[in-house]
Coordinates of C-alpha atoms in Angstrom, one line a residue:
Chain Y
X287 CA 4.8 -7.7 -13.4
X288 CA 1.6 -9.6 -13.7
X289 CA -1.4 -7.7 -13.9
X290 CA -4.8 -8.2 -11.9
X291 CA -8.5 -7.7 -12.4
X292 CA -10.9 -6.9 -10.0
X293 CA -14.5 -6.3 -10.9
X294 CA -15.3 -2.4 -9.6
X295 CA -17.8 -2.9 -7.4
X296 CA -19.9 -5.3 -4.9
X297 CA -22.7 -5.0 -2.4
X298 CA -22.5 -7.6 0.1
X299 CA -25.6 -8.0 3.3
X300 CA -24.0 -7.5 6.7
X301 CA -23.9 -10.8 8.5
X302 CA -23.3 -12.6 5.3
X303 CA -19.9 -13.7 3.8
X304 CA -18.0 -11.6 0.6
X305 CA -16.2 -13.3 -1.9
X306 CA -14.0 -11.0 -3.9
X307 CA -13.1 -12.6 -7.3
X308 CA -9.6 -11.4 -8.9
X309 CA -8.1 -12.7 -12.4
X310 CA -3.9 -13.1 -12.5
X311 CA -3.7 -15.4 -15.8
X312 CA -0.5 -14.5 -16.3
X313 CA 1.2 -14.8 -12.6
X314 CA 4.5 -16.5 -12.6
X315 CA 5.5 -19.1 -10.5
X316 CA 7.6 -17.3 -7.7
X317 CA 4.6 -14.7 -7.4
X318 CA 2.6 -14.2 -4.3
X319 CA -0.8 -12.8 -4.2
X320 CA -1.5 -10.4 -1.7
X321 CA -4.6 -8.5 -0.8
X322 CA -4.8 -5.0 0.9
X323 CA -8.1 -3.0 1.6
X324 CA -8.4 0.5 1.9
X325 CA -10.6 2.3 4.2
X326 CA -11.9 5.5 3.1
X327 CA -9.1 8.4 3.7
X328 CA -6.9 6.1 5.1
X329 CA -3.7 3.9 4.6
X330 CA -4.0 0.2 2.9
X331 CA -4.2 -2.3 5.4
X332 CA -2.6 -5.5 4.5
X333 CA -5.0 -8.6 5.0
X334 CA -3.5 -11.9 3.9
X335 CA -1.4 -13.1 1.5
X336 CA -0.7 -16.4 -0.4
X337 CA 1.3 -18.0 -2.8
X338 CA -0.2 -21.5 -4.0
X339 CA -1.8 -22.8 -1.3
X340 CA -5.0 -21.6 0.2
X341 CA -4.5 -19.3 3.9
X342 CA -6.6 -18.1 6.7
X343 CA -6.1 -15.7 9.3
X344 CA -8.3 -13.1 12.1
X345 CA -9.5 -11.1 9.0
X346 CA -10.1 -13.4 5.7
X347 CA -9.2 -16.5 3.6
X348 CA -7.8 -16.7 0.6
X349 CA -8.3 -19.3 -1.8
X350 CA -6.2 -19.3 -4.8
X351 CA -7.1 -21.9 -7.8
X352 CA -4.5 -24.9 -8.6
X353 CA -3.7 -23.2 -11.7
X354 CA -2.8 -20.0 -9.7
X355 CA -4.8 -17.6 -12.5
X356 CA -7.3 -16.5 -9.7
X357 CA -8.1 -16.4 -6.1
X358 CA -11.1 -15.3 -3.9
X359 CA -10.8 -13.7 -1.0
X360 CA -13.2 -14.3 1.4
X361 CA -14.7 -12.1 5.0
X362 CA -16.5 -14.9 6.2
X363 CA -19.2 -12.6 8.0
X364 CA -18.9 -9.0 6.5
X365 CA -19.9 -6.2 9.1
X366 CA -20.6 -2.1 7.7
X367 CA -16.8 -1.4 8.9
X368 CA -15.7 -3.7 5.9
X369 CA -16.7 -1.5 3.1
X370 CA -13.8 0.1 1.7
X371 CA -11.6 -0.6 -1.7
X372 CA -10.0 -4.2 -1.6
X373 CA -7.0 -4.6 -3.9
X374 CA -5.6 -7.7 -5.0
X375 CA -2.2 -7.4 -6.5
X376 CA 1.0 -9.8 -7.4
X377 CA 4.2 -9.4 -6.0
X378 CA 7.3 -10.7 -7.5
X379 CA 9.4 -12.6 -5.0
X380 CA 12.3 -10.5 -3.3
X381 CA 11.0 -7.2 -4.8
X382 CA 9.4 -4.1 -3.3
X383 CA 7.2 -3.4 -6.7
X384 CA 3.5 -3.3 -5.0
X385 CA 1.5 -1.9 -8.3
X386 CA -2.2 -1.3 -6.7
X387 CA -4.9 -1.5 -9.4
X388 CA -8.0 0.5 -9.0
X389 CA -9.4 -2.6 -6.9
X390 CA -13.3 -3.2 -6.2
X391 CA -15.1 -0.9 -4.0
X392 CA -17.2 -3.3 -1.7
X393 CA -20.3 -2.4 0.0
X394 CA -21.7 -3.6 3.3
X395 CA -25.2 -2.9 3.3
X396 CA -27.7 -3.3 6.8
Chain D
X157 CA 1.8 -4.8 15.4
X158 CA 3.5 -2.9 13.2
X159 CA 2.5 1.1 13.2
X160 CA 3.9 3.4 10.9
X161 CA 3.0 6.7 11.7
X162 CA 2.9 10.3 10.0
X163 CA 3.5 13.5 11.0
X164 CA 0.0 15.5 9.8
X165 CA -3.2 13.8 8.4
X166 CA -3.7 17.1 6.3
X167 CA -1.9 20.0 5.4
X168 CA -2.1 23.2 3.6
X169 CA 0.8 24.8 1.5
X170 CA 1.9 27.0 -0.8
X171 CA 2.8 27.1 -4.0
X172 CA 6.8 27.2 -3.9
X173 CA 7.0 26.6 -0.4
X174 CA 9.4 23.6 1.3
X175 CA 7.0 20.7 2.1
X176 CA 8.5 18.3 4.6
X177 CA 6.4 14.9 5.7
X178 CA 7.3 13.1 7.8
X179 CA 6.9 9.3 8.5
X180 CA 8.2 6.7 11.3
X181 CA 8.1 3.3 12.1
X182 CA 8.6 1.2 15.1
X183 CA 9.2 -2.6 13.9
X184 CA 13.1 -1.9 13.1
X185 CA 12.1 -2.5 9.7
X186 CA 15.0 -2.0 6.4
X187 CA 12.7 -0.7 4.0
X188 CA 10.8 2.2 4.2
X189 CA 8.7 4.1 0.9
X190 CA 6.8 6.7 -0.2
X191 CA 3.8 6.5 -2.6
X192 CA 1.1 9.1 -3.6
X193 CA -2.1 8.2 -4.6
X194 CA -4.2 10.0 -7.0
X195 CA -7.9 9.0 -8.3
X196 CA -7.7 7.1 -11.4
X197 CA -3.8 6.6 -10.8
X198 CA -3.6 4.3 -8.1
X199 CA -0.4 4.0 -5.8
X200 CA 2.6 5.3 -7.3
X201 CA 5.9 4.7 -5.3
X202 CA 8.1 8.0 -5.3
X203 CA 11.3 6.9 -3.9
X204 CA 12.4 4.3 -1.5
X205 CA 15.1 3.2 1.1
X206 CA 16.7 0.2 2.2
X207 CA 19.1 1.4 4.6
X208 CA 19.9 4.0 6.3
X209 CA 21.2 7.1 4.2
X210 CA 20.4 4.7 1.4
X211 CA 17.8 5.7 -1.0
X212 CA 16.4 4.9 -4.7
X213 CA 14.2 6.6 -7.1
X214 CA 11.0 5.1 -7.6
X215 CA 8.5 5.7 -10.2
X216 CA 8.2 9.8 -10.1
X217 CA 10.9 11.1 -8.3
X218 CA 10.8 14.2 -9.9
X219 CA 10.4 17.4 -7.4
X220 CA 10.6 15.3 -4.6
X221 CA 13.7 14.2 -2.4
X222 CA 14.1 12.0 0.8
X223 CA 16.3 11.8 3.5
X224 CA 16.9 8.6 6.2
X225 CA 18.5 9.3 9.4
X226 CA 17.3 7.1 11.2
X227 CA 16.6 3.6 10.6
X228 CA 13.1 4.3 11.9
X229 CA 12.3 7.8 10.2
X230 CA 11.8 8.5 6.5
X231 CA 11.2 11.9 5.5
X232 CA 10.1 13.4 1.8
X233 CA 10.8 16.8 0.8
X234 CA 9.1 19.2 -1.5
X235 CA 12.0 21.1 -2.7
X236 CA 9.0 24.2 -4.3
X237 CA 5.7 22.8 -3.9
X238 CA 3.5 22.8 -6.9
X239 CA -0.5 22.8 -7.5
X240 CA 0.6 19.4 -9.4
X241 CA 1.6 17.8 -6.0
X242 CA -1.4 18.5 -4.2
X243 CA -2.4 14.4 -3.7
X244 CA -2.9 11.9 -0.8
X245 CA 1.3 11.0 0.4
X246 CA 1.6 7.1 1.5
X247 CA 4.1 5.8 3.9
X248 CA 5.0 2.4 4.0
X249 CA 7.9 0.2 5.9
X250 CA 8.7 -3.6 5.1
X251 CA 11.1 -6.0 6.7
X252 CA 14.0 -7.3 4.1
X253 CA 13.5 -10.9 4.0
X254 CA 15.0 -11.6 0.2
X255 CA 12.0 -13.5 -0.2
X256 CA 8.4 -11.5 0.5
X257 CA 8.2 -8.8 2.0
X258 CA 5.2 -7.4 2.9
X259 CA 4.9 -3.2 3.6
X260 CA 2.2 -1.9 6.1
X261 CA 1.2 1.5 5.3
X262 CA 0.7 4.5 7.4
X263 CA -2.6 6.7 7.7
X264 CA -1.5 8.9 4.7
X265 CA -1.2 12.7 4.8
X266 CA -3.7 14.6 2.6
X267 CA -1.8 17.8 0.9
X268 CA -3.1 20.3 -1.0
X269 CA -1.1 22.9 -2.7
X270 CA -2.4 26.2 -3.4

């Protein structure tokens, strides 16, 4: 399975947008990207996914690099009920592997 | 939207007492999981099920077994609770498409195991 990186922590202003940077140099080519966020003491919630070209949805966009060895995911304009851990992870085609990381704690300050 | 529900938020136990938790969802989805999530650990999946009576061990199936009923219902059994199993318990369903298939979780159930 590839493996991502996530850096451990962010502060973002509320209002403004977070970018949330994560490395999969070694993603194969039926290998989606998909990125959860976890609310403290609760469940991941699933917010977008992506395989090579870039998506948008209600909650974020995602843009993912030609090479496919990163993506950012973006909350255009963060509010305080944002912060929580956001995991990025890579999901093999027609498996149910899901390996969460330890993801990057992001921070919504007023 | 999909919900996936569970059957306490937090619960008390035990040690050696039968632990059952409970999870259901209500999008007629295949696959259903459970994961427990540990500081430092992340998510690891415990066992799994496709089908109805169908199940497969996941990561650390050991002390735990499941049972599915139901297609909507997914339960996880503490055979003799332990101190070692006290931990955050994940629910999660996904729809079998062969090609992604993307799993909504549930709220989680705390457990601690005295």
């Amino acid at each position: 399975d590839a493996k991502t990186t996530q850096p451990t922590s962010m502060d973002c202003a509320e209002g403004r947008a977070a970018n949330l940077p994560c490395n999969h140099s070694t993603i194969s080519g039926n290998e989606y990207v998909y990125w959860y966020r976890q609310i403290h003491s609760q469940g991941p919630q699933y917010i977008i996914h992506g395989l090579k070209n870039n998506e948008t949805n209600e909650m974020a966009s995602l843009i993912i690099t030609e090479d496919r060895k990163s993506s950012t995911l973006i909350l255009p304009h963060a509010t305080l009920r944002d912060t929580a851990v956001y995991y990025c992870i890579v999901i093999t085609s027609g498996t149910y592997k899901y390996i969460f990381g330890t993801g990057t704690r992001l921070k919504v300050l007023a | 939207d999909v919900k996936v529900t569970q059957s306490s938020r937090y619960l008390v136990k035990r040690t050696g007492e039968k632990v059952f938790l409970e999870c259901v969802q209500d999008m007629d989805h295949e696959n259903m999981f459970w994961y427990r999530q540990d500081p430092g650990l992340g998510l690891r999946l415990i066992y799994f099920s496709y089908d109805v009576k169908m199940k497969e061990k996941g990561d650390i199936p050991e002390g735990y077994s499941v049972s599915r009923e139901k297609k909507e219902r997914f339960s996880l059994i503490l055979e003799s609770a332990s101190t070692n199993q006290t931990s955050m318990y994940l629910c999660a369903s996904s729809i079998r498409t062969g090609v992604f298939e993307t799993q909504y979780f549930g709220p989680g159930t705390r457990l601690l195991v005295l």
